[in-house]
CSV table of C-alpha atoms in Angstrom, one decimal:
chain,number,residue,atom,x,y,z
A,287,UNK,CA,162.9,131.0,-41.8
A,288,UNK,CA,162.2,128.5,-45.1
A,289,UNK,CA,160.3,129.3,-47.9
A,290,UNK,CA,158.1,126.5,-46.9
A,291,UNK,CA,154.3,127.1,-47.1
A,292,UNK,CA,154.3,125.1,-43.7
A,293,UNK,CA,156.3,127.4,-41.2
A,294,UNK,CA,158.6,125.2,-38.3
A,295,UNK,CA,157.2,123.5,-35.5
A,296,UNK,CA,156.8,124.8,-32.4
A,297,UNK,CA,154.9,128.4,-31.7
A,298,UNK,CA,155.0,129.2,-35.0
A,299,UNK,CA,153.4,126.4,-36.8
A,300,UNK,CA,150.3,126.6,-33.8
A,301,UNK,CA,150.0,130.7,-35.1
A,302,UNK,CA,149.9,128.9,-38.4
A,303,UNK,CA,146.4,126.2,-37.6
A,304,UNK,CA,144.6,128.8,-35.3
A,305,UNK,CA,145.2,131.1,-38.1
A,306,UNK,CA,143.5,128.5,-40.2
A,307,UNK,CA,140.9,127.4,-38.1
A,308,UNK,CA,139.0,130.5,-37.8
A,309,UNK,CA,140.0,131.4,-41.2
A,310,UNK,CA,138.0,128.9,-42.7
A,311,UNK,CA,134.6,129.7,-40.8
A,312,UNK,CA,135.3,133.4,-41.6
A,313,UNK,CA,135.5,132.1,-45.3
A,314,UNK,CA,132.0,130.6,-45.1
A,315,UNK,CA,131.1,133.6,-43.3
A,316,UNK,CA,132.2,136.3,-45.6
A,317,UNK,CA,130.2,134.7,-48.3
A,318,UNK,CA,126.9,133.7,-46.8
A,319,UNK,CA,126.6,136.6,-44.5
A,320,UNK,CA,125.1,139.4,-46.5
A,321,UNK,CA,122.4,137.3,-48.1
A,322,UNK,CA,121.6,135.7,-44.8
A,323,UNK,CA,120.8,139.3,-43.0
A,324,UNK,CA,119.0,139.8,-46.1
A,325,UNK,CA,116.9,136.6,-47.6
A,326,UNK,CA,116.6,134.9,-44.0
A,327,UNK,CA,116.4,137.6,-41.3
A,328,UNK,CA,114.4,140.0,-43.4
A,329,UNK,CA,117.0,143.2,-42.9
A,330,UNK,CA,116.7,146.0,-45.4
A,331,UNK,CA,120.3,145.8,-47.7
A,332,UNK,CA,120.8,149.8,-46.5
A,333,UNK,CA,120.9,148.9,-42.7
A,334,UNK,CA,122.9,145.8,-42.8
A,335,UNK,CA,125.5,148.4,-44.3
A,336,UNK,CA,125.0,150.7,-41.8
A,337,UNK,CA,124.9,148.2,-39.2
A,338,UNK,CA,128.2,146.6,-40.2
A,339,UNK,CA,130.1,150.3,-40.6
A,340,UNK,CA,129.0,151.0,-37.2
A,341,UNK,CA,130.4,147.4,-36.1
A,342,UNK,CA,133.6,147.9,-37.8
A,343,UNK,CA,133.9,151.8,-36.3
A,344,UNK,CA,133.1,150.3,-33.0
A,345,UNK,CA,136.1,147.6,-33.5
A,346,UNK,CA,138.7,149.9,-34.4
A,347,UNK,CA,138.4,152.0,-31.4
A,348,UNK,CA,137.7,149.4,-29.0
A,349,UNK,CA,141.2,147.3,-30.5
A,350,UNK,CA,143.4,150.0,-29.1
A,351,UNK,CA,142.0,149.3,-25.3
A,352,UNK,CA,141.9,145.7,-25.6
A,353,UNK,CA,145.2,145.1,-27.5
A,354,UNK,CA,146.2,147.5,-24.3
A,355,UNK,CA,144.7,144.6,-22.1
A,356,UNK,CA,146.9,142.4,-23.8
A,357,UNK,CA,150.3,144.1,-22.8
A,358,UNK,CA,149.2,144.4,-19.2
A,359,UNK,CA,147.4,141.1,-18.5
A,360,UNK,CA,149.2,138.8,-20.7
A,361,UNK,CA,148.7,138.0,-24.3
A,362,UNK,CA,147.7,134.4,-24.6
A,363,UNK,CA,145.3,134.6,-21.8
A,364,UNK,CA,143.7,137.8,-24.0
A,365,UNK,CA,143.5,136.3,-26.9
A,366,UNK,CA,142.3,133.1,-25.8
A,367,UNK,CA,139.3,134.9,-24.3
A,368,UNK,CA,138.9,137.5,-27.5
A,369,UNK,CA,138.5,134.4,-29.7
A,370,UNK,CA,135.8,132.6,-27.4
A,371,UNK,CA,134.4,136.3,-27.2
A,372,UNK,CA,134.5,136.2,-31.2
A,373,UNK,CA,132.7,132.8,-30.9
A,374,UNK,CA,130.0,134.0,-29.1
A,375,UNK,CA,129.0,137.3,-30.9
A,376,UNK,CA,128.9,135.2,-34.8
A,377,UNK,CA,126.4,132.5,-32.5
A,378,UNK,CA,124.4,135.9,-31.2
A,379,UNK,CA,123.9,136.6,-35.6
A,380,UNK,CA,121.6,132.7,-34.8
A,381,UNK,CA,119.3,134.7,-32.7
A,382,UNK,CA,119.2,138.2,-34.1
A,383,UNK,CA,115.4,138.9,-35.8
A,384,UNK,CA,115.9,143.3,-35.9
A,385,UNK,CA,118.0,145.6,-36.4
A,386,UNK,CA,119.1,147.5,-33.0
A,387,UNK,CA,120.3,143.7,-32.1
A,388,UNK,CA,121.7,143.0,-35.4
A,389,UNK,CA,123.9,146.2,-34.5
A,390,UNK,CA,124.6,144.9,-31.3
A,391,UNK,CA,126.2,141.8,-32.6
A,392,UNK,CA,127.9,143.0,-35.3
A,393,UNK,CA,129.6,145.5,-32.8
A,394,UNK,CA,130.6,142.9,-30.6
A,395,UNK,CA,131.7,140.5,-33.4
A,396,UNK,CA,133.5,143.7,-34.9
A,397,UNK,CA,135.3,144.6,-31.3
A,398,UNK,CA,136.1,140.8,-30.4
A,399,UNK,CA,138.1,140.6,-34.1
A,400,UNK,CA,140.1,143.8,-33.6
A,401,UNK,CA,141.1,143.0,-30.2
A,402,UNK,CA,141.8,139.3,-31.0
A,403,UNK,CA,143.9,140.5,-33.9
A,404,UNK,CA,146.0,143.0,-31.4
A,405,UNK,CA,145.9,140.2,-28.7
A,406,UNK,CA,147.6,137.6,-31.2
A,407,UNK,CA,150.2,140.1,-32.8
A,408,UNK,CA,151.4,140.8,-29.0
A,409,UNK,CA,151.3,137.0,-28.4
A,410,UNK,CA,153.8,136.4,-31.9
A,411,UNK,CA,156.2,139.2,-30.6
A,412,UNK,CA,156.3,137.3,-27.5
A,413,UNK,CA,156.8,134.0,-29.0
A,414,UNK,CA,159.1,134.9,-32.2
A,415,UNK,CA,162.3,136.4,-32.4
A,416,UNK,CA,162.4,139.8,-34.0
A,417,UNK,CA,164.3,138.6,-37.6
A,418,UNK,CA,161.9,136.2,-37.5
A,419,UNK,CA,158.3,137.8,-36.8
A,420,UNK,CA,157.7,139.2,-41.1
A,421,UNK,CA,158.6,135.9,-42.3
A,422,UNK,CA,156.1,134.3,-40.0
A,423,UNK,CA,153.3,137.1,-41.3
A,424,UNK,CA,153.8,136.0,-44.6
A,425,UNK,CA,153.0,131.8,-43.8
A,426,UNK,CA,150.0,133.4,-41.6
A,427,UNK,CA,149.0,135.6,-44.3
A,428,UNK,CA,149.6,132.5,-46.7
A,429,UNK,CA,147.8,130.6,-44.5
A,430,UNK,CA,144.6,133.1,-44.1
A,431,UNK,CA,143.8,133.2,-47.9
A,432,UNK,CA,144.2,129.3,-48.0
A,433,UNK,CA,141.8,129.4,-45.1
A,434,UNK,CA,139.5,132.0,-46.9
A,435,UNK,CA,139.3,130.0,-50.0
A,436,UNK,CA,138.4,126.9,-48.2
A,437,UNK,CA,135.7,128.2,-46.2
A,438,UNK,CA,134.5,130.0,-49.3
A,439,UNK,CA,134.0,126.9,-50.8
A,440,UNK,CA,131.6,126.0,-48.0
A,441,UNK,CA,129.7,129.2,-48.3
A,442,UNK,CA,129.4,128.3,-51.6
A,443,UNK,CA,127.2,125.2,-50.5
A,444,UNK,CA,125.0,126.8,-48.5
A,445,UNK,CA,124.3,129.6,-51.3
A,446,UNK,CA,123.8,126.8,-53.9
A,447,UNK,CA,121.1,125.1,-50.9
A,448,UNK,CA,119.5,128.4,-50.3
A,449,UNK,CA,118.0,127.2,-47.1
A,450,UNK,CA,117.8,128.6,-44.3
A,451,UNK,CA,119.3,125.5,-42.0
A,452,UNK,CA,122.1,125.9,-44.4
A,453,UNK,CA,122.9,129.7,-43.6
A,454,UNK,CA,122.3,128.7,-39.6
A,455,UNK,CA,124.7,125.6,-40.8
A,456,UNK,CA,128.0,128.1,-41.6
A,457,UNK,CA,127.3,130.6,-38.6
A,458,UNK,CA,127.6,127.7,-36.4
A,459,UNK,CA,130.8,126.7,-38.2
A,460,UNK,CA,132.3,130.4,-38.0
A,461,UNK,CA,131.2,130.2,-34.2
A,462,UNK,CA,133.4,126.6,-33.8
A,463,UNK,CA,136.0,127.9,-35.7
A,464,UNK,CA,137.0,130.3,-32.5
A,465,UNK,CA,136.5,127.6,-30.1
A,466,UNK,CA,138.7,125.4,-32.2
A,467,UNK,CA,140.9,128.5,-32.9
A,468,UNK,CA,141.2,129.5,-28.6
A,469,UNK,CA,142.0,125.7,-27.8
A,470,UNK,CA,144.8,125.7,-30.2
A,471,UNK,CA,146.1,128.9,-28.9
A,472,UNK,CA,146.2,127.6,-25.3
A,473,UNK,CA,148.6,125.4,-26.3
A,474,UNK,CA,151.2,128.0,-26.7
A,475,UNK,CA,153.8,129.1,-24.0
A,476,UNK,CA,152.6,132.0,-21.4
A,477,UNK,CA,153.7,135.3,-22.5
A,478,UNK,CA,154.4,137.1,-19.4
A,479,UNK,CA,152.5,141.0,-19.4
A,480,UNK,CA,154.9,143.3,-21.2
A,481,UNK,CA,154.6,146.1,-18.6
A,482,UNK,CA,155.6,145.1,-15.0
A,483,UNK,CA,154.9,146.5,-11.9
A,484,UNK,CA,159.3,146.7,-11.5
A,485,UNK,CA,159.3,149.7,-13.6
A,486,UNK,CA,156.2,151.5,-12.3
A,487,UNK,CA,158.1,154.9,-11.9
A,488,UNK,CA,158.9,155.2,-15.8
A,489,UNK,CA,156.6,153.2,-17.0
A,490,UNK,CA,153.4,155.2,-15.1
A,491,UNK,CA,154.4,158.0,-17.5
A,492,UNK,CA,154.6,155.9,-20.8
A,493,UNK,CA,151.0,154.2,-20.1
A,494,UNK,CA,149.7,158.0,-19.1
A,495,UNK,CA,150.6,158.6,-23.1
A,496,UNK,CA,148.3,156.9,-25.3
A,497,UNK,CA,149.2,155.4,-28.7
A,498,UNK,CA,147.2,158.2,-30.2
A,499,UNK,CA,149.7,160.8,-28.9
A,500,UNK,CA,152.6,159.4,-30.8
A,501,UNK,CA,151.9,161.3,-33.9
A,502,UNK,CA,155.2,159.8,-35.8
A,503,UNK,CA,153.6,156.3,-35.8
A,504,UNK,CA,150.3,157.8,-36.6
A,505,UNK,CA,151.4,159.2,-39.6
A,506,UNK,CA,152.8,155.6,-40.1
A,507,UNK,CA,149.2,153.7,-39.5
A,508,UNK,CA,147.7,157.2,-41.7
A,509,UNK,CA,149.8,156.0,-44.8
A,510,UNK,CA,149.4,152.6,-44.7
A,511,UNK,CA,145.8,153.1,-44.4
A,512,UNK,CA,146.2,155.0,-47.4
A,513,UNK,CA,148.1,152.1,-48.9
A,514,UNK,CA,145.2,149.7,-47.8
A,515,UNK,CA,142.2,151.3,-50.1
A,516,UNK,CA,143.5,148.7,-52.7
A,517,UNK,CA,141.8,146.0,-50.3
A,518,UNK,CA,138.0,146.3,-51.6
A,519,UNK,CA,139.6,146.1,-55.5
A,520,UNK,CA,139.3,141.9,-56.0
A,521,UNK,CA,135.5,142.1,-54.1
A,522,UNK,CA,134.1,145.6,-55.7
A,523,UNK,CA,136.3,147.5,-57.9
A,524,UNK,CA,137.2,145.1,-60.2
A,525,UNK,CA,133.8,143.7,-60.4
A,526,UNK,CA,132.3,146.8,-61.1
A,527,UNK,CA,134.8,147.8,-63.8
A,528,UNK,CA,134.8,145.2,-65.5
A,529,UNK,CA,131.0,145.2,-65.9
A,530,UNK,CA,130.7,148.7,-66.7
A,531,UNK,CA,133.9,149.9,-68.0
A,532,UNK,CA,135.2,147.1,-70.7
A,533,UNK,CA,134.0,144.5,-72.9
A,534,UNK,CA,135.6,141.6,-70.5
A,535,UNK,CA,133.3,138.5,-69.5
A,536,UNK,CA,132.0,138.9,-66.2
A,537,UNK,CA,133.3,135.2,-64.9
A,538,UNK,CA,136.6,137.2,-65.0
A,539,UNK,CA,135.9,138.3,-61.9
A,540,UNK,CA,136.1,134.8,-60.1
A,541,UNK,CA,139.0,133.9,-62.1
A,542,UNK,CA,141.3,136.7,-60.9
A,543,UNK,CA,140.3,136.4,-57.4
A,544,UNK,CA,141.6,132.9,-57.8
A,545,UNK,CA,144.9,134.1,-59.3
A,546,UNK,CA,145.4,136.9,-56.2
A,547,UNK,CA,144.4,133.9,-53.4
A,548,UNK,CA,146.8,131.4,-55.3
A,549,UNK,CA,149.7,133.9,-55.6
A,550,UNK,CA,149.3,134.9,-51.8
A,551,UNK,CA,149.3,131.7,-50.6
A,552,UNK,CA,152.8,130.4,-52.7
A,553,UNK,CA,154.7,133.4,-53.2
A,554,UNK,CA,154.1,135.6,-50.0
A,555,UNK,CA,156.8,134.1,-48.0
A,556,UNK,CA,159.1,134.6,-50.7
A,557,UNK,CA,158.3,138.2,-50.8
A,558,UNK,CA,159.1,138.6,-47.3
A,559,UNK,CA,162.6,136.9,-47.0
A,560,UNK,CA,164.4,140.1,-47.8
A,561,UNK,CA,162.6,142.9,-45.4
A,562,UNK,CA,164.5,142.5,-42.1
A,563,UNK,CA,164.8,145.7,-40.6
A,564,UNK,CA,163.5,149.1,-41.0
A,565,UNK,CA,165.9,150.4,-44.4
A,566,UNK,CA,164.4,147.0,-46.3
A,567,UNK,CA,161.0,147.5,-45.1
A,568,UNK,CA,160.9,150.9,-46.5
A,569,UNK,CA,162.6,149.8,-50.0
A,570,UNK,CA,159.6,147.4,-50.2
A,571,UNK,CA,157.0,149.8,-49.8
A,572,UNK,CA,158.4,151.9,-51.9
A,573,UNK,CA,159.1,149.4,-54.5
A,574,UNK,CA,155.1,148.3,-54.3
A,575,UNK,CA,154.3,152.0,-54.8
A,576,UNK,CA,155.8,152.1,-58.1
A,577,UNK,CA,154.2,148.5,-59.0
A,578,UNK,CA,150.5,149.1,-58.3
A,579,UNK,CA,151.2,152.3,-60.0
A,580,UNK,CA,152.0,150.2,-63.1
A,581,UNK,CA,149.0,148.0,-62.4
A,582,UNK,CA,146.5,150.6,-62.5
A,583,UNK,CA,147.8,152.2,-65.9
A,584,UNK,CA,147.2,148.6,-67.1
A,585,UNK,CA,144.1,148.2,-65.6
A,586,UNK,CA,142.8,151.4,-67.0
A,587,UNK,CA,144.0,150.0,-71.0
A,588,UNK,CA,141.5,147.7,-70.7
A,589,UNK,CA,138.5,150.0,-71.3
A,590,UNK,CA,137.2,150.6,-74.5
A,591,UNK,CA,139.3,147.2,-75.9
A,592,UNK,CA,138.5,144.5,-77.4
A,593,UNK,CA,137.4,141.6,-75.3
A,594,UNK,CA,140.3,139.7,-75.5
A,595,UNK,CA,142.4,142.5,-74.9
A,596,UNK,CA,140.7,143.4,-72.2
A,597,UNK,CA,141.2,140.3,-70.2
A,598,UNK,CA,144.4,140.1,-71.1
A,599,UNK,CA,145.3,144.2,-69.3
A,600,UNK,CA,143.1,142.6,-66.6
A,601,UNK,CA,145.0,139.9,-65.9
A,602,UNK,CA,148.7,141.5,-66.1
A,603,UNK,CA,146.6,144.1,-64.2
A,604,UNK,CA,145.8,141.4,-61.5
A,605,UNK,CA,149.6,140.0,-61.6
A,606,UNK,CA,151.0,143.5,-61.1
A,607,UNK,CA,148.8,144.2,-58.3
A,608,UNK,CA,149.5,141.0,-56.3
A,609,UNK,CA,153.1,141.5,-56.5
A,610,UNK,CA,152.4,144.9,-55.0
A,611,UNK,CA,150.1,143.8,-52.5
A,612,UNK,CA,152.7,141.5,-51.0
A,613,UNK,CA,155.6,143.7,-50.9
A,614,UNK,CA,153.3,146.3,-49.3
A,615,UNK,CA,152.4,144.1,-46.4
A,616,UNK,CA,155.5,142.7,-45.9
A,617,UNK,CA,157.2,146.3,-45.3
A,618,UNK,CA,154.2,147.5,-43.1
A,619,UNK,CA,154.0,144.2,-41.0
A,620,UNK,CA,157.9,144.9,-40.3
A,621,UNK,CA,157.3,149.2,-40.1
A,622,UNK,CA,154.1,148.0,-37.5
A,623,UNK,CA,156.6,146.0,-34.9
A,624,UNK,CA,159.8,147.8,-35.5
A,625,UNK,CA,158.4,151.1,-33.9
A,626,UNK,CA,156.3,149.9,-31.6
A,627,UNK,CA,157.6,149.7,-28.2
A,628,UNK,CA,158.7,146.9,-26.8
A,629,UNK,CA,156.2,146.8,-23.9
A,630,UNK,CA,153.2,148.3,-25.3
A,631,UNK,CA,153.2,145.9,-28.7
A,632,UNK,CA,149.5,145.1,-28.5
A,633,UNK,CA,148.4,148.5,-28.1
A,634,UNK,CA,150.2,149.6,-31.0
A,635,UNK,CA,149.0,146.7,-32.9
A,636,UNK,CA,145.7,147.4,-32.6
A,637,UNK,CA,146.1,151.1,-33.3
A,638,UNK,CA,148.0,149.6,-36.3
A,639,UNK,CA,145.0,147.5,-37.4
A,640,UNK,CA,142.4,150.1,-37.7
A,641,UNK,CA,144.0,151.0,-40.8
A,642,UNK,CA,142.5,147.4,-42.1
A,643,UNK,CA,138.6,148.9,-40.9
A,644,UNK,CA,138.8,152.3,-42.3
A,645,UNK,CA,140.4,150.8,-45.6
A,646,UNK,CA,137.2,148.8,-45.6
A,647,UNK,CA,135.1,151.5,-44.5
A,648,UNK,CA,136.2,153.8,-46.9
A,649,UNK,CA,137.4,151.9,-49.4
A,650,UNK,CA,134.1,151.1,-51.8
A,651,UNK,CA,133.2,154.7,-51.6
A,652,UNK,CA,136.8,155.8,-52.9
A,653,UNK,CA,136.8,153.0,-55.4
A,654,UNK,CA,133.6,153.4,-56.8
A,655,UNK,CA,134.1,157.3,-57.2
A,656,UNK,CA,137.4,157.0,-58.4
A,657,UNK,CA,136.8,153.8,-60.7
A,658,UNK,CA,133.5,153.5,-61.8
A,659,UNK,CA,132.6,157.5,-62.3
A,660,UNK,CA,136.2,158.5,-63.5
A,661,UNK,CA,137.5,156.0,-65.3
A,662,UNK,CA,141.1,156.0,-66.8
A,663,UNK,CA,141.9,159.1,-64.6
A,664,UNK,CA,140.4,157.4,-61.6
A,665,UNK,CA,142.9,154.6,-62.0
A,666,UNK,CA,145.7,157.0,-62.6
A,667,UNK,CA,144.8,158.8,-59.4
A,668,UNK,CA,144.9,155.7,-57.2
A,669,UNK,CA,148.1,154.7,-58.5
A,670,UNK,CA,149.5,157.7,-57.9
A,671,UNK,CA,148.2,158.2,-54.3
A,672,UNK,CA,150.1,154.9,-53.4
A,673,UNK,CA,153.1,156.4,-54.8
A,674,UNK,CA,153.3,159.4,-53.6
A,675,UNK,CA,152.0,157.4,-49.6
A,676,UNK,CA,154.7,154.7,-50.2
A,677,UNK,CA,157.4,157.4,-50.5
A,678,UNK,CA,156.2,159.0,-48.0
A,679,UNK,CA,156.9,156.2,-45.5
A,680,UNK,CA,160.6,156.1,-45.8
A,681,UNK,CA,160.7,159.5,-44.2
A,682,UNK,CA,157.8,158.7,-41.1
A,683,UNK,CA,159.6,155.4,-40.7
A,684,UNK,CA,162.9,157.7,-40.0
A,685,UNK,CA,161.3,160.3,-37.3
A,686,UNK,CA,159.4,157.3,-36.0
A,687,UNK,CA,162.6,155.7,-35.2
A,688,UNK,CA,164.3,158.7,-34.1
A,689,UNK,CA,161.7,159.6,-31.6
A,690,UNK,CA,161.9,156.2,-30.4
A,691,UNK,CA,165.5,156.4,-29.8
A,692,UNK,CA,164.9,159.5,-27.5
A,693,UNK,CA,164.9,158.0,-23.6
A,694,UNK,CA,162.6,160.7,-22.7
A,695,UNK,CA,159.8,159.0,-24.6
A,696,UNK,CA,160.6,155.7,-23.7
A,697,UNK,CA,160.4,153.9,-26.3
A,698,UNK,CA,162.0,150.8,-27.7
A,699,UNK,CA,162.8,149.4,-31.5
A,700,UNK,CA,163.9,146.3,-32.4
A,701,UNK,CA,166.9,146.1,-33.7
A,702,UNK,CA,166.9,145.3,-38.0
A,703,UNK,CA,168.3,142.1,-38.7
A,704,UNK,CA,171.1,141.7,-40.9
């Protein structure tokens, strides 16, 4: 694996443009879609939350089955059919005038997502070789916030236009996107189904036993879901800190979710070139612990400064917390195929993923409690959470792989490179 922000050709670099393809419309999507609902369909601002937190709980439940699907009936074919299914449920937000089909939607949207996200994770560990699969995370994650900031730019457009043809303009975008993004898929090789019918006796008892009943990589998905309520900081913590906590200018906000996107996008693959196996993937979590830690001490300084202060905590704030950001997803992308068995990758992965829909579920909440009502000790209190979760790990990560080393639970771990 390079350091190139373009990873090589072959399977890879088509991961890499389907990535960006539906990236961009989500983009556009992300930042049109609340004032659509809103301004356009006429939805009260309480019920599109409500309507999206029961989307995204619906999601994270239904990944687990359909990443399942993916294992059993062949990963390409899945995710091919997840992203048309994605397709269709953001063209269903064209039609939607109430609420009860508003919910609708946005739980198909939601369970489309997850499952395409499982589907595509079993499809890469199909494609890629083991040592290989964390560097490729880091050019797709690279490649998402690229994605993002493009079709953010395009949202931006239709909010400036304020129509309601504009709006209608980025759904139908978002909805392309997963076409475009399902044709480029179905370019890839077939992954054959990871559990075959050969091994029914053994295998019957393994599929009997549900992801959920594998409590060492539960604790796993449990801390890096802890790990994960950093996620809403750039979108709502940040924002609302800076407003009411310190003396900052409020276009602060913009800038440093410029500086996180930009330092994604050239530096994430660095970060990843050293977690090969399970021993570095811990040290980098680990090592991210102790970094956001030091970001939200810094963060925290810049209340009560002076303006210029402030901005400049906020920014080596910002820079601290990408760096730990990046190490964190490295190690967990690694911890998340490592102990997952070989056959039953999609599963896992989408048991995996719902760590991404409760951080997001939860997240504001915790944030705004934490940040906005307790101030400095808020900040102190989130950093040292992710400490305490990041330590944490090395030890799961260890019984994980221990338990997955047992025949009777027939389970299978990739081998760390070296």
């Amino acid at each position: 694996m390079t350091n190139s922000l373009v990873p090589p050709a072959g399977p890879q670099r088509v991961l890499a443009l389907a990535q960006l393809s539906n990236s961009v419309g989500d983009g556009a999507y992300y930042v049109t879609s609340a004032l659509y609902f809103t301004h356009v369909v006429g939805l009260d601002p309480a019920r599109v939350g409500l309507g999206l937190t029961v989307g995204w709980a619906v999601g994270s439940v239904v990944g687990v089955p359909l990443g399942r699907l993916a294992d059993r009936r062949g990963a390409r074919g899945t995710a091919v059919l997840l992203a048309l299914a994605t397709g269709l449920a953001v063209a269903s937000f064209l039609v939607v005038r109430d609420f009860v089909p508003f919910v609708l939607a946005a739980c198909a949207y939601a369970s489309a997502q997850s499952g395409l996200a499982a589907a595509r994770q079993a499809l890469l560990a199909g494609l890629v070789p083991a040592g290989e699969r964390t560097g490729l995370l880091a050019h797709l994650q690279a490649t998402l916030n690229a994605g993002l900031a493009v079709g953010a730019g395009l949202g931006g457009l239709a909010l400036h236009a304020g129509t309601r043809a504009a709006y209608l303009g980025v759904f139908a975008v978002d909805a392309a996107s997963f076409a475009v993004c399902a044709a480029l898929l179905l370019r890839l090789p077939s992954v054959a189904p990871r559990v075959s019918a050969t091994s029914a006796g053994s295998s019957e008892k393994r599929r009997g036993a549900s992801v959920l009943r594998d409590r060492p990589y539960a604790v796993i998905t449990l801390l890096n879901t802890v790990l994960l309520l950093r996620m809403p900081l750039l979108s709502l913590g940040i924002p609302l800190w800076i407003a009411e906590r310190t003396a900052a200018p409020t276009w602060l906000v913009s800038a440093l979710f410029v500086l996180n996107t930009g330092a994604v996008m050239l530096f994430q693959v660095r970060m990843a070139r050293g977690v090969t196996g399970l021993a570095s993937a811990t040290r980098a979590v680990r090592r991210s612990g102790w970094v956001m830690l030091a970001a939200c001490a810094v963060f925290a300084l810049s209340a009560g400064a002076s303006p210029w202060v402030a901005v400049g905590a906020l920014v080596v704030g910002a820079v601290l917390q990408v760096v730990a950001e990046m190490g964190q997803s490295a190690g967990s992308w690694q911890l998340s195929f490592d102990l997952a068995p070989a056959d039953r990758v999609g599963e896992y992965q989408g048991f995996f993923g719902t760590g991404v829909t409760v951080a997001r579920t939860l997240g504001p909440l915790v944030l705004t409690t934490l940040l906005v009502e307790w101030g400095t000790p808020g900040w102190l209190l989130l950093g040292g959470a992710t400490l305490v979760a990041s330590y944490a790990m090395g030890p799961a990560a260890r019984r994980a792989a221990g338990r997955a080393s047992q025949p009777a639970v027939g389970r299978a771990v990739s081998a760390p490179a070296n």
